[in-house]
Coordinates of C-alpha atoms in Angstrom, one line a residue:
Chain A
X1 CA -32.7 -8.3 4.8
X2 CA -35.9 -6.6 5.5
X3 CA -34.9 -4.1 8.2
X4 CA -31.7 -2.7 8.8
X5 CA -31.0 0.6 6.3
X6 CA -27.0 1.8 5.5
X7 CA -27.9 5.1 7.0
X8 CA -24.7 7.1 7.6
X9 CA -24.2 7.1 11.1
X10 CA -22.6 10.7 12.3
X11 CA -21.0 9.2 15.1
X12 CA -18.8 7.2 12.6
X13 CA -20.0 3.5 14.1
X14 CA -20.1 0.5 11.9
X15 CA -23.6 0.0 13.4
X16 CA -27.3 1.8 11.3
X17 CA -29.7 2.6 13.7
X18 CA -33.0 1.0 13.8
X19 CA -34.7 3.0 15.5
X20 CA -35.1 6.5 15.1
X21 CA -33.7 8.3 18.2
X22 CA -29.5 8.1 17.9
X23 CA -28.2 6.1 21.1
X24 CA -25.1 7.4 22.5
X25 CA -23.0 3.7 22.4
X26 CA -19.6 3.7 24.7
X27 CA -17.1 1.8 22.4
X28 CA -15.7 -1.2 23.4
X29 CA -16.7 -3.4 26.6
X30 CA -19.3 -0.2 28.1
X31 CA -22.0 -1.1 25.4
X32 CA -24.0 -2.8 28.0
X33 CA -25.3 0.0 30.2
X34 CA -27.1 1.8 26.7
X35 CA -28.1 -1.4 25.4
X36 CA -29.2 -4.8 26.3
X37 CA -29.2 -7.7 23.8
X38 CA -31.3 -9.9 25.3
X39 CA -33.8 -7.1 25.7
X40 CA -34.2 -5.8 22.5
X41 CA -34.8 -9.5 21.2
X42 CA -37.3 -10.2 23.8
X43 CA -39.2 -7.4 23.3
X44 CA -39.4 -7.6 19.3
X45 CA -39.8 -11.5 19.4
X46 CA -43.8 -10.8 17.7
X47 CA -42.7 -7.7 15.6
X48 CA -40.5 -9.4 12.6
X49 CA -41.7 -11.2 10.0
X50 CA -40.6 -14.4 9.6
X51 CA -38.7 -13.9 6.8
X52 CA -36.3 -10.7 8.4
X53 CA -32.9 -11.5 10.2
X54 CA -34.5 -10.4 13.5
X55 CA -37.1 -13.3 13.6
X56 CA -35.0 -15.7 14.1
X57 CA -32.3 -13.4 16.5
X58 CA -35.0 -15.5 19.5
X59 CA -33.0 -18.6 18.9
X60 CA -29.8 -17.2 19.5
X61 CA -31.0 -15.3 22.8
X62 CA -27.8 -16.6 25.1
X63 CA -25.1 -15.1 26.5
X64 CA -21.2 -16.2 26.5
X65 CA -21.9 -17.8 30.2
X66 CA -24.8 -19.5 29.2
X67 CA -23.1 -20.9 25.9
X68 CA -20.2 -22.1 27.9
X69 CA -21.8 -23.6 31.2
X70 CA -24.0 -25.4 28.4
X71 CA -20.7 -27.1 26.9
X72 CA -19.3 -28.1 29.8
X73 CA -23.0 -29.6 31.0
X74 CA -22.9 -31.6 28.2
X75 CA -19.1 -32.7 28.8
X76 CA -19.7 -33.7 32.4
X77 CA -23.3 -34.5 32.9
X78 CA -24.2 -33.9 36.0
X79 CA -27.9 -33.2 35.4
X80 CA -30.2 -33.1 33.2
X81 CA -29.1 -31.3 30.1
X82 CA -32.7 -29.6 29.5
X83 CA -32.8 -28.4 33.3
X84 CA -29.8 -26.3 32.5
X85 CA -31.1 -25.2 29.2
X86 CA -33.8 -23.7 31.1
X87 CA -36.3 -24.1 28.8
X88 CA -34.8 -21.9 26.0
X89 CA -33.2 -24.2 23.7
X90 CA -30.6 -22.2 21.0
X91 CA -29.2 -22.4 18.3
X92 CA -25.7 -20.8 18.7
X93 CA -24.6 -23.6 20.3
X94 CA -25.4 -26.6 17.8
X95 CA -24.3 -24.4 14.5
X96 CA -21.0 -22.8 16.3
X97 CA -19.9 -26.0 17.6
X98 CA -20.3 -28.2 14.7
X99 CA -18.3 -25.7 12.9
X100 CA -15.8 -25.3 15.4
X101 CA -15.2 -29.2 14.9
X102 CA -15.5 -29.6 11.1
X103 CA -12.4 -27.1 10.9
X104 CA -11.0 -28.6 14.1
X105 CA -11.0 -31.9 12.6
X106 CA -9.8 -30.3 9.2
X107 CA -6.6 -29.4 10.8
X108 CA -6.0 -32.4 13.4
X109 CA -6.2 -34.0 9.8
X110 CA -3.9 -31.9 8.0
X111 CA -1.7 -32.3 11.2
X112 CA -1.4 -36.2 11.4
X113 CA -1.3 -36.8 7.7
X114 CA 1.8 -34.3 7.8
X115 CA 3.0 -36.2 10.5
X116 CA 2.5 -39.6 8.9
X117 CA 4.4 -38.0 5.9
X118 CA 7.3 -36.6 7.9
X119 CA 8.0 -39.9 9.4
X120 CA 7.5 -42.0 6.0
X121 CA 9.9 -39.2 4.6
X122 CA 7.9 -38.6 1.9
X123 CA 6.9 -34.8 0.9
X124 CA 3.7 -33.8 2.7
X125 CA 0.3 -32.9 0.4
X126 CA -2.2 -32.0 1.9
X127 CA -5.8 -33.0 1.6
X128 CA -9.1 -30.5 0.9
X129 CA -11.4 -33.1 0.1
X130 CA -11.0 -34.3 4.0
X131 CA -12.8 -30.6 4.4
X132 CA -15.8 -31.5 2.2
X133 CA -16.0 -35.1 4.3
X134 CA -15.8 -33.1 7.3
X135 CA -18.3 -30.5 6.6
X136 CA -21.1 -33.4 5.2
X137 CA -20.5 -35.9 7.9
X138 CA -20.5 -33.3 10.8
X139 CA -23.8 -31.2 9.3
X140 CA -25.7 -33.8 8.3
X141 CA -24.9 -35.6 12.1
X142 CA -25.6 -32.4 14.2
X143 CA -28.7 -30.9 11.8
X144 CA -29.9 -33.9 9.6
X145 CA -30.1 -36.4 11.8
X146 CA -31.9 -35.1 15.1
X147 CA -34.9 -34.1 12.8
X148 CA -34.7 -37.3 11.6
X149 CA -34.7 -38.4 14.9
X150 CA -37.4 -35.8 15.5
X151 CA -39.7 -36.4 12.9
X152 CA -39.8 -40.2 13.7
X153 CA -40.4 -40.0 17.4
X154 CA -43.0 -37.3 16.2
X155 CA -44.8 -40.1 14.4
X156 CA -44.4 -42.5 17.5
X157 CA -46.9 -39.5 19.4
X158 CA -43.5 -38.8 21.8
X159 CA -43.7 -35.3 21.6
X160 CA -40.4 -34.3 21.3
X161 CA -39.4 -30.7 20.8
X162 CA -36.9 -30.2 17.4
X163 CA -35.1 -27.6 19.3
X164 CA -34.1 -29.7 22.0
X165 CA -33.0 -32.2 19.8
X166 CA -31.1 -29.8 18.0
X167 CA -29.2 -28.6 20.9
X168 CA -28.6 -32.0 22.5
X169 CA -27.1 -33.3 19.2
X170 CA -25.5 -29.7 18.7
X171 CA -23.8 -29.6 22.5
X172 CA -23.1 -33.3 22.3
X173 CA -20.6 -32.5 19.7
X174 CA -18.5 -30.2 22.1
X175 CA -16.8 -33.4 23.2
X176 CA -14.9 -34.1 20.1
X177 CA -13.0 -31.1 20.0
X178 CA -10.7 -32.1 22.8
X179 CA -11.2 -35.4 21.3
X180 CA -9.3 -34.2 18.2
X181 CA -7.0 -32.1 19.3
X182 CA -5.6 -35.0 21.8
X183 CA -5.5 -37.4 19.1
X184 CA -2.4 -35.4 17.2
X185 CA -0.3 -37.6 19.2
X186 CA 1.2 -40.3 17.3
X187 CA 0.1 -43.2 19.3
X188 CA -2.9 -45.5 17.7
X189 CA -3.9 -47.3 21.0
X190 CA -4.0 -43.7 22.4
X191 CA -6.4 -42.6 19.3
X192 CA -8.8 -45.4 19.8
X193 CA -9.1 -44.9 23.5
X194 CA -9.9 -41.4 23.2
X195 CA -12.4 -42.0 20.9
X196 CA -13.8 -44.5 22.3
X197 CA -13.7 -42.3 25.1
X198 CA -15.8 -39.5 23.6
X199 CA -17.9 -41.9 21.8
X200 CA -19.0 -42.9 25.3
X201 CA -19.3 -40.1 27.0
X202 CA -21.9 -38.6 24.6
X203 CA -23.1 -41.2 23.3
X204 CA -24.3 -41.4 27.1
X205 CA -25.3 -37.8 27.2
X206 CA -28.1 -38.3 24.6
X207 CA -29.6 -41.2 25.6
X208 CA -29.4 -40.1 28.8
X209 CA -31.5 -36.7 28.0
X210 CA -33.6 -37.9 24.9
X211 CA -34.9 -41.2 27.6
X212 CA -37.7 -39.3 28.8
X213 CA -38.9 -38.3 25.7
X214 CA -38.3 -42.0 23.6
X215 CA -40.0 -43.2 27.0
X216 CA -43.6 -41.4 26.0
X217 CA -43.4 -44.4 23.1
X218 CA -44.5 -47.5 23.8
X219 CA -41.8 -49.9 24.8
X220 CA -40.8 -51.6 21.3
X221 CA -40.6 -48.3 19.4
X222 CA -38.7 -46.7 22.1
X223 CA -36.3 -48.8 22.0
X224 CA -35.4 -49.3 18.2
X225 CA -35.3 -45.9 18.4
X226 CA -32.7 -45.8 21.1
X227 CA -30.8 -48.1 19.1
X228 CA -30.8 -46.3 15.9
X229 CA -29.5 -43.7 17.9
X230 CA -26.3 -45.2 19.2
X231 CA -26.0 -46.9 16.4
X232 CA -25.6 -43.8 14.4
X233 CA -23.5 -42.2 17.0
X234 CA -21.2 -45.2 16.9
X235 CA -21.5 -44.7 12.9
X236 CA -19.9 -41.2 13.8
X237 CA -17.2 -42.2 15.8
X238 CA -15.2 -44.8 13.8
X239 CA -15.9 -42.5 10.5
X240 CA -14.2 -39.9 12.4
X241 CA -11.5 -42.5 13.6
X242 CA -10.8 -44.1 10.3
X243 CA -11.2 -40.6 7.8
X244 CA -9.2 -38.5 10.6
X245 CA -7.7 -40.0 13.3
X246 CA -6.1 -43.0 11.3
X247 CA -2.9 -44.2 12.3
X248 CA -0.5 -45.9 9.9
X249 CA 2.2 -47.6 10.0
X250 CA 5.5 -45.7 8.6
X251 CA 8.2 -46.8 7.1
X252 CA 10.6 -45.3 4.9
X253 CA 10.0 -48.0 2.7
X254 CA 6.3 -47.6 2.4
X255 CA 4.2 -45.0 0.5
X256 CA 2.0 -43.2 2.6
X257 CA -1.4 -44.6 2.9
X258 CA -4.2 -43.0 0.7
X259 CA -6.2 -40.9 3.2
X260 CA -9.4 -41.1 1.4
Chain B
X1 CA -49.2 16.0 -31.7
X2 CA -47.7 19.3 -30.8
X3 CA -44.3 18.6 -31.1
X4 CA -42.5 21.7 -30.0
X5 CA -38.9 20.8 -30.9
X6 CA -37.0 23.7 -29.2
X7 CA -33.6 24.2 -30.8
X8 CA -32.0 20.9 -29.2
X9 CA -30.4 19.0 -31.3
X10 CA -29.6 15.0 -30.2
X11 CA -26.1 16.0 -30.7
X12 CA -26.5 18.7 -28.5
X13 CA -28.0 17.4 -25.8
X14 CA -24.8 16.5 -24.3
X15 CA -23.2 19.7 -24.2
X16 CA -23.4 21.3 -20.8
X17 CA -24.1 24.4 -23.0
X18 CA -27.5 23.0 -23.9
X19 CA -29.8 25.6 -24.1
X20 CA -33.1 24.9 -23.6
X21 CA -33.8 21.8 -21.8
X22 CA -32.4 23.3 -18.7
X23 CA -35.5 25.9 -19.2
X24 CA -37.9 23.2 -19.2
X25 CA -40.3 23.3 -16.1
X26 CA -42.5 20.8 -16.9
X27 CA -42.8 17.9 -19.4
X28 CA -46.7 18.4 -20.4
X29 CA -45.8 21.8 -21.8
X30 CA -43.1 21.5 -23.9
X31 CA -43.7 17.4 -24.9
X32 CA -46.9 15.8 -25.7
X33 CA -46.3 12.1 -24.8
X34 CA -47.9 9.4 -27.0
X35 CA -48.1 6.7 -24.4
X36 CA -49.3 8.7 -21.3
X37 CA -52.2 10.4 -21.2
X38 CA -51.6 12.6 -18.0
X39 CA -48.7 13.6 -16.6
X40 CA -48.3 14.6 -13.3
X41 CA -46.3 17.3 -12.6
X42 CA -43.0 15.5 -11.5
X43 CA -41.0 18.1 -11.5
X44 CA -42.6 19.7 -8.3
X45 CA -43.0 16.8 -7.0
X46 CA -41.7 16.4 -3.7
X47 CA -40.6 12.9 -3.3
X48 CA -37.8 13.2 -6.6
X49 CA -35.4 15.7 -5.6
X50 CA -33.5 17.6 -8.4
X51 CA -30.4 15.9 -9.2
X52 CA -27.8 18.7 -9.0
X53 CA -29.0 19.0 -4.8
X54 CA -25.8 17.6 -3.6
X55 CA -27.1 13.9 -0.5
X56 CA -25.5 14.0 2.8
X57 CA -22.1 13.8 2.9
X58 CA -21.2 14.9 -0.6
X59 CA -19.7 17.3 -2.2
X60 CA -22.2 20.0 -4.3
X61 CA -21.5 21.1 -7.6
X62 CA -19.0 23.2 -8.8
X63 CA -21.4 26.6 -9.7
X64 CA -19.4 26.2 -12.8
X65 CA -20.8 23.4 -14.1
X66 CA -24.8 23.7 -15.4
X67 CA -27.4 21.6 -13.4
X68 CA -28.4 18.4 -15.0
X69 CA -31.8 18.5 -17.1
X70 CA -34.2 17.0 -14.6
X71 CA -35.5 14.1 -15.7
X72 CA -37.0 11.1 -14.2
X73 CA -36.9 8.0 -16.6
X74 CA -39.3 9.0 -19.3
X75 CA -36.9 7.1 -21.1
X76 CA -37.5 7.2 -24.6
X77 CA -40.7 9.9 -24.9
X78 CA -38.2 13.0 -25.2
X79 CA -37.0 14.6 -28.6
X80 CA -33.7 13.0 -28.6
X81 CA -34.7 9.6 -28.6
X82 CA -31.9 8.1 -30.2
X83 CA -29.5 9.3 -26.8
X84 CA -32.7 9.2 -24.7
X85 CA -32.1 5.6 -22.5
X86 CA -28.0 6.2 -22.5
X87 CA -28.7 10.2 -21.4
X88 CA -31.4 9.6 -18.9
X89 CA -29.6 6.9 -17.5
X90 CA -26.8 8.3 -16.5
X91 CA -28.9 10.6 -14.1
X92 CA -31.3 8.2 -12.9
X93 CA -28.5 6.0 -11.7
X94 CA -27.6 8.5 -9.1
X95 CA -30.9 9.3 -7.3
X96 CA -30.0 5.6 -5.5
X97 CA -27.6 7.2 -3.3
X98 CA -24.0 6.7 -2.7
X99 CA -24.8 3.3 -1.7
X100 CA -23.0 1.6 -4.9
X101 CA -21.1 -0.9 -5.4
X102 CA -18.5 1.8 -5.2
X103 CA -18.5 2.5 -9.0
X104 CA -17.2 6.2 -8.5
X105 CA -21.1 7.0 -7.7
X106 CA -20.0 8.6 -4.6
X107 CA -18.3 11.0 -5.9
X108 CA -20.0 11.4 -9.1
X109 CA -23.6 12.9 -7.8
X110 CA -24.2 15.5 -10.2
X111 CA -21.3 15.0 -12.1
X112 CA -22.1 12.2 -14.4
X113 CA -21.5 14.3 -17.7
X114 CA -18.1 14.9 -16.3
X115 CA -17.7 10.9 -15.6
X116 CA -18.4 10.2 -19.1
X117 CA -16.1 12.5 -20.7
X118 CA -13.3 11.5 -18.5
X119 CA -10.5 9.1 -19.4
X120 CA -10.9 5.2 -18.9
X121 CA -7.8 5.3 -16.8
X122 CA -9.6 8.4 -14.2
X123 CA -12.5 6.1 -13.8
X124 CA -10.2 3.4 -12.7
X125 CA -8.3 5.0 -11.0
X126 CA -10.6 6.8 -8.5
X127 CA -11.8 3.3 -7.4
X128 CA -8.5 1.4 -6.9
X129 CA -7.6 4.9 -5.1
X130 CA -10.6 4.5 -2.8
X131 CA -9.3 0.9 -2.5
X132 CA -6.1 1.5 -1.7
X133 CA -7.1 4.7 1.1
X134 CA -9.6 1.9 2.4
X135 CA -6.8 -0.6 3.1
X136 CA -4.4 1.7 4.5
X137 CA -7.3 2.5 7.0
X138 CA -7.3 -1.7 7.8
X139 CA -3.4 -1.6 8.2
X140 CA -3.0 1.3 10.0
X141 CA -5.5 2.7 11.6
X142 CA -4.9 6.4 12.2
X143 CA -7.0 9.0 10.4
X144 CA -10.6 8.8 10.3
X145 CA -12.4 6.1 11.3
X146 CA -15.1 6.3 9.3
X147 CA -13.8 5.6 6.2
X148 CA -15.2 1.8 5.9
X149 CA -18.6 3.3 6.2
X150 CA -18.6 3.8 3.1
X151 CA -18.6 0.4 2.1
X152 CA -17.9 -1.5 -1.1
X153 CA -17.6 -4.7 -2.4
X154 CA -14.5 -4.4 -4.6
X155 CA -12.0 -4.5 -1.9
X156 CA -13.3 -8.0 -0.8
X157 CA -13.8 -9.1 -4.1
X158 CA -9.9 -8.4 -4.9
X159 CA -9.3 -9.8 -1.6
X160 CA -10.8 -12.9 -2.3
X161 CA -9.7 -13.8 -5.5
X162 CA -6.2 -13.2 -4.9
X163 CA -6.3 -15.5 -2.1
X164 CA -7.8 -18.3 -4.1
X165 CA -5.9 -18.1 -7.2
X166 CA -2.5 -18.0 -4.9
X167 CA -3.6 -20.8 -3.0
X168 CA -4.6 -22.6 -5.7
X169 CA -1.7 -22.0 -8.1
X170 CA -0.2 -24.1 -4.6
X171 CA -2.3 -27.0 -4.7
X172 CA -2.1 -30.2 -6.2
X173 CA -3.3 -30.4 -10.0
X174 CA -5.8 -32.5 -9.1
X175 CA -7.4 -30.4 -6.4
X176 CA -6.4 -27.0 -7.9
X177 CA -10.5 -26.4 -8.9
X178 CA -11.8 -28.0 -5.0
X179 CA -9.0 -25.6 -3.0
X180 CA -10.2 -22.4 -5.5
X181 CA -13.7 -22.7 -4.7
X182 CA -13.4 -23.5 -1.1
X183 CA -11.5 -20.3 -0.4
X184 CA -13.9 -18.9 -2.3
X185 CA -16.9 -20.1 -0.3
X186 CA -15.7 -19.6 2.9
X187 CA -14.4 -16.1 2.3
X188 CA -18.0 -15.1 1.5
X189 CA -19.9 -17.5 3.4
X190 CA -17.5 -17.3 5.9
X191 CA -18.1 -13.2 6.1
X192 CA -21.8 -13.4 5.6
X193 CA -21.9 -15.7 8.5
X194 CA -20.1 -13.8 10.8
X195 CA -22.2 -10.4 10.3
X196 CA -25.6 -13.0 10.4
X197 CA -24.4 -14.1 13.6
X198 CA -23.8 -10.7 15.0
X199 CA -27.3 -10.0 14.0
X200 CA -29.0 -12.5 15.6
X201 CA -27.2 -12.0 18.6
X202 CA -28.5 -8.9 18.3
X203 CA -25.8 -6.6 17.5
X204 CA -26.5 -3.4 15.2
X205 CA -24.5 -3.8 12.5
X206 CA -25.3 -3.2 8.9
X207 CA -24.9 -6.3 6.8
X208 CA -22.9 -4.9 3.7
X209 CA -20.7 -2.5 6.0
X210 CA -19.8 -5.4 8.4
X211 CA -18.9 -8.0 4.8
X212 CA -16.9 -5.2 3.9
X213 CA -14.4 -4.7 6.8
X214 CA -14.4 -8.3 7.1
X215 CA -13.0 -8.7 3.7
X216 CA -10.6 -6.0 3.8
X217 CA -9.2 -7.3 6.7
X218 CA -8.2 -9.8 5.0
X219 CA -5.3 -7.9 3.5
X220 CA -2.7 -9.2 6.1
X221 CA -3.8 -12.8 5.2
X222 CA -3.1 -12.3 1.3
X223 CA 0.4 -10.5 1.8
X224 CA 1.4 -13.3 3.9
X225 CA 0.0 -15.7 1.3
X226 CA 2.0 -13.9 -1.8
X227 CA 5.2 -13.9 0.6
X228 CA 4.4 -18.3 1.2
X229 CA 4.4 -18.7 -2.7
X230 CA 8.3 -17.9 -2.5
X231 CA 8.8 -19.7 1.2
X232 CA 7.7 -23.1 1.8
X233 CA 10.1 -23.4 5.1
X234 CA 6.8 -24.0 8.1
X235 CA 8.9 -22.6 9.9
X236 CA 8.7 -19.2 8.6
X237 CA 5.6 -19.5 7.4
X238 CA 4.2 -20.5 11.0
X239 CA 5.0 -17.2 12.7
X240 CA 4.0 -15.6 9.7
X241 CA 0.6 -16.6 9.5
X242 CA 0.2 -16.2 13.5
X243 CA 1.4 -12.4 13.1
X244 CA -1.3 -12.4 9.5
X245 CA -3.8 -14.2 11.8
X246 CA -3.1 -11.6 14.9
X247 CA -3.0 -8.5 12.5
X248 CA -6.0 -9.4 10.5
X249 CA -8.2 -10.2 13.9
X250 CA -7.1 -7.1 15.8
X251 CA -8.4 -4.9 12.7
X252 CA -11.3 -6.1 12.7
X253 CA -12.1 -5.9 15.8
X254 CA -11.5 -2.2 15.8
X255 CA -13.9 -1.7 13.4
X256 CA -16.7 -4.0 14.5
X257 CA -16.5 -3.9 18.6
X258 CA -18.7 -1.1 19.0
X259 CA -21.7 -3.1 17.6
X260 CA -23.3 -3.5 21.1
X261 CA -23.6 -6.5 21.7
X262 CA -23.0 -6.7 26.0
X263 CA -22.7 -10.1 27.5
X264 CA -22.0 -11.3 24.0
X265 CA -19.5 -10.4 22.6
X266 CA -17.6 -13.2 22.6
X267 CA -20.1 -15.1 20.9
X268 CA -19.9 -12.7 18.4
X269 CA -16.2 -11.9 18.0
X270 CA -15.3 -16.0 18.1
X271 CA -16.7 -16.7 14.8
X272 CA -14.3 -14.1 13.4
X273 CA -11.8 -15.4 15.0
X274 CA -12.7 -18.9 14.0
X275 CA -12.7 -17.3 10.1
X276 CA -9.4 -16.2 9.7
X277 CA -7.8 -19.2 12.0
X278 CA -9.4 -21.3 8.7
X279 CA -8.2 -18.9 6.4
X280 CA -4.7 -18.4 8.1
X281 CA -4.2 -22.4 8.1
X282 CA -4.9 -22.8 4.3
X283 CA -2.6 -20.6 4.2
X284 CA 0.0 -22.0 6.4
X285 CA -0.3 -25.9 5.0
X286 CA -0.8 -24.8 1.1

């Protein structure tokens, strides 16, 4: 990390001090009369080198409002997901959210299969490898596959933006959390049609705001391209059904299921 | 080859009684060095301050005690070659500062003769002290604030593999090895993260001070984990690990709210919370 220095602070902050003239800070809630995020970033957006911390702090330039009316745009779309991005795509969003559901998903898991074992009366293990499936599956689908998705469109001269892509697929995520945490309940019709549900919904949020940019193609490309991109979100839904939200039938009789 | 070979003995050089190489003032007068042909003066040079000159925040020497022999990593050109790298080590190491790894260096400015000489157990000893004064700080925070400032990585480090080896002494044989290193990772990743994220939000907080607090915050977690090994009832274990999860967040917060981040700090403070929600349900199903 190229910039920041452990120089003792005297005011006894966790914070060093970049610049040279001490700020007074209010603790807590007060900080943002002496200091302004957004500001600082804005102004030192040409200074850092690419390789410092700070270069990169212009992709993460939102606040808590703007994160938040962001997930809920891309819940209920009610326009265009880029129009309330405003033209300054993050990153925050996309890395925070597929986080949020790996380890969401992690525990829904651990929930149901402890449920499953309560009811099959058989002792409850529980399962870390379903982390590891979690973490690949929802990286690769929220980072891997939009510059895939990128790149290719790229080639097809649509001019596409790879942060947009990265939030869209990044925001689109936000829908699985509720997803997942509804689908504790024991009931498998119930599972399917909530994931069916969310499949849907933002399945229908990204095609809905990567049209205009699949449109620049010409026809046939644009729409294999569309396709390959429901059919990998389809691909994400029944993976999560089947590796997280799968019901099974218990018995007393019956050994529980193997959950990998 | 003058050699002027004043009446130091290798054996000597270690006494704090050593005579003459205190007297010294500059290397090109008293030592002819084979392997340089000039020497600036680096004794009066500006930029290498004296090692006995107590940094900010430290204690100076006791008058009692004779300043160290300045030198500045001419390691193996003096008289008492065979000591020369372990002697002019020892000094060397300090002109980094007291920003260590917390291996007593923050106390041991100007002291490192007295370091040497002292028993195994004193060296120890001083840094599981400073451990322990650092997580009474986390637990209860009265007394001065400022304490995690000076930051080290041992706490965390204890931290850590306590948790893992409890939680995986838990698991399944077959997944002992897969729920080891995933604590592992995400107690490190999982901290480094968190202070990333604060930076590029940008928040001033410094990266290793930040990792530190993070980690020993994690103290409430690893009690409750130690207290699970004996009680497998989820029923204790639930409010348990809320309390470990409450605890652990609310300290850590104290430390790391003043890092002035405005409108967003609760896009900085939910990844923390998100960290020891993780690490508080591994604890809670293990």
């Amino acid at each position: 990390f190229a910039s920041s220095s452990n120089s003792p602070n005297a005011t006894g902050n966790i914070s060093s001090s970049n610049n040279s003239t001490p700020q007074s800070r209010p603790a807590g809630f007060g900080g943002a009369g002496a200091f302004d995020p957004h500001r600082n970033i804005q102004e030192q957006a040409g200074a850092r080198p690419i390789w410092s911390v700070e270069y990169y702090a212009k992709f993460f330039d939102v606040d808590t409002a703007q994160v938040m009316e962001r997930c809920f745009a891309s819940v209920i779309p009610k326009e265009n997901f880029l129009d309330v991005m405003q033209g300054s795509p993050d990153l925050y969003g996309p890395f925070w959210i597929a986080t949020t559901v790996v380890f969401v998903l992690f525990v829904i898991s651990s929930i149901v299969e402890s449920i499953n074992a309560y009811s099959a009366g058989t002792p409850y293990k529980y399962d870390f490898t379903a982390l590891t499936f979690a973490f690949g599956t929802i990286y690769s689908y929220a980072f891997l596959v939009p510059t895939v998705i990128w790149g290719a469109t790229k080639y097809f001269g649509c001019q596409p933006d790879l942060l947009d892509m990265l939030a869209l697929y990044g925001y689109g995520l936000t829908i699985w959390i509720p997803v997942a945490v509804l689908c504790v309940l024991p009931f498998d019709l119930l599972r399917w049609g909530l994931v069916i549900l969310g499949a849907s919904a933002s399945g229908l949020f990204l095609v809905r705001n990567m049209y205009p940019v699949l449109s620049r193609a010409e026809a046939q490309t644009s729409k294999s391209i569309l396709i390959l991109v429901v059919a990998l979100h389809g691909l994400l839904a029944l993976l999560l059904k089947y590796k997280f939200f799968a019901y099974t039938v218990t018995a007393p009789s019956q050994p529980p299921p193997p959950s990998i | 080859m003058n050699h002027q070979h004043n009446s130091v003995e290798p054996d000597d050089f270690l006494s704090p009684a050593a005579p003459s190489y205190v007297e010294a003032t500059s290397y090109s007068d008293t030592y002819d060095n084979p392997f340089e042909t000039n020497i600036p003066h680096r004794m009066n040079s500006p930029s290498i301050e004296p090692d006995d000159v107590p940094l900010p925040g430290q204690k100076p020497l006791s008058p009692t005690k004779s300043p160290l022999p300045k030198v500045t990593g001419n390691i193996g050109s003096s008289s008492s070659s065979g000591h020369g790298s372990s002697s002019n080590s020892a000094p060397t190491g300090n002109i980094g500062g007291g920003v260590g790894l917390g291996v007593g260096q923050a106390s041991g400015i100007g002291s490192a003769i007295d370091t040497l000489d002292e028993p195994v157990s004193e060296t120890l000893l001083r840094d599981l002290r400073n451990v322990g004064a650092k997580l009474q700080q986390v637990l209860y925070p009265k007394g001065r604030k400022d304490i995690l400032k000076d930051w080290d990585l041992w706490g965390p480090l204890l931290m850590c593999l306590t948790l893992s080896i409890v939680l995986s002494m838990r698991a399944q044989p077959d997944q002992k090895i897969t729920v080891f290193t995933w604590i592992f990772i995400i107690v490190w990743l999982g901290s480094a993260v968190v202070t990333v994220n604060a930076k590029l939000l940008g928040g001033r907080v410094s990266f290793f001070q930040s990792v530190c607090v993070i980690g020993y915050c994690l103290f409430p977690l690893v009690l409750v984990s130690v207290v699970s090994i004996f009680l497998s009832n989820i029923y204790i274990r639930l409010p348990l690990s809320g309390i470990a999860f409450a605890w652990a967040s609310w300290a850590s917060l104290g430390f790391l709210s003043d890092s002035n981040l405005a409108n967003r700090r609760a896009l900085g403070v939910y990844p923390l919370f998100l960290f020891y929600f993780v690490i508080a349900w591994m604890i809670l199903i293990s």
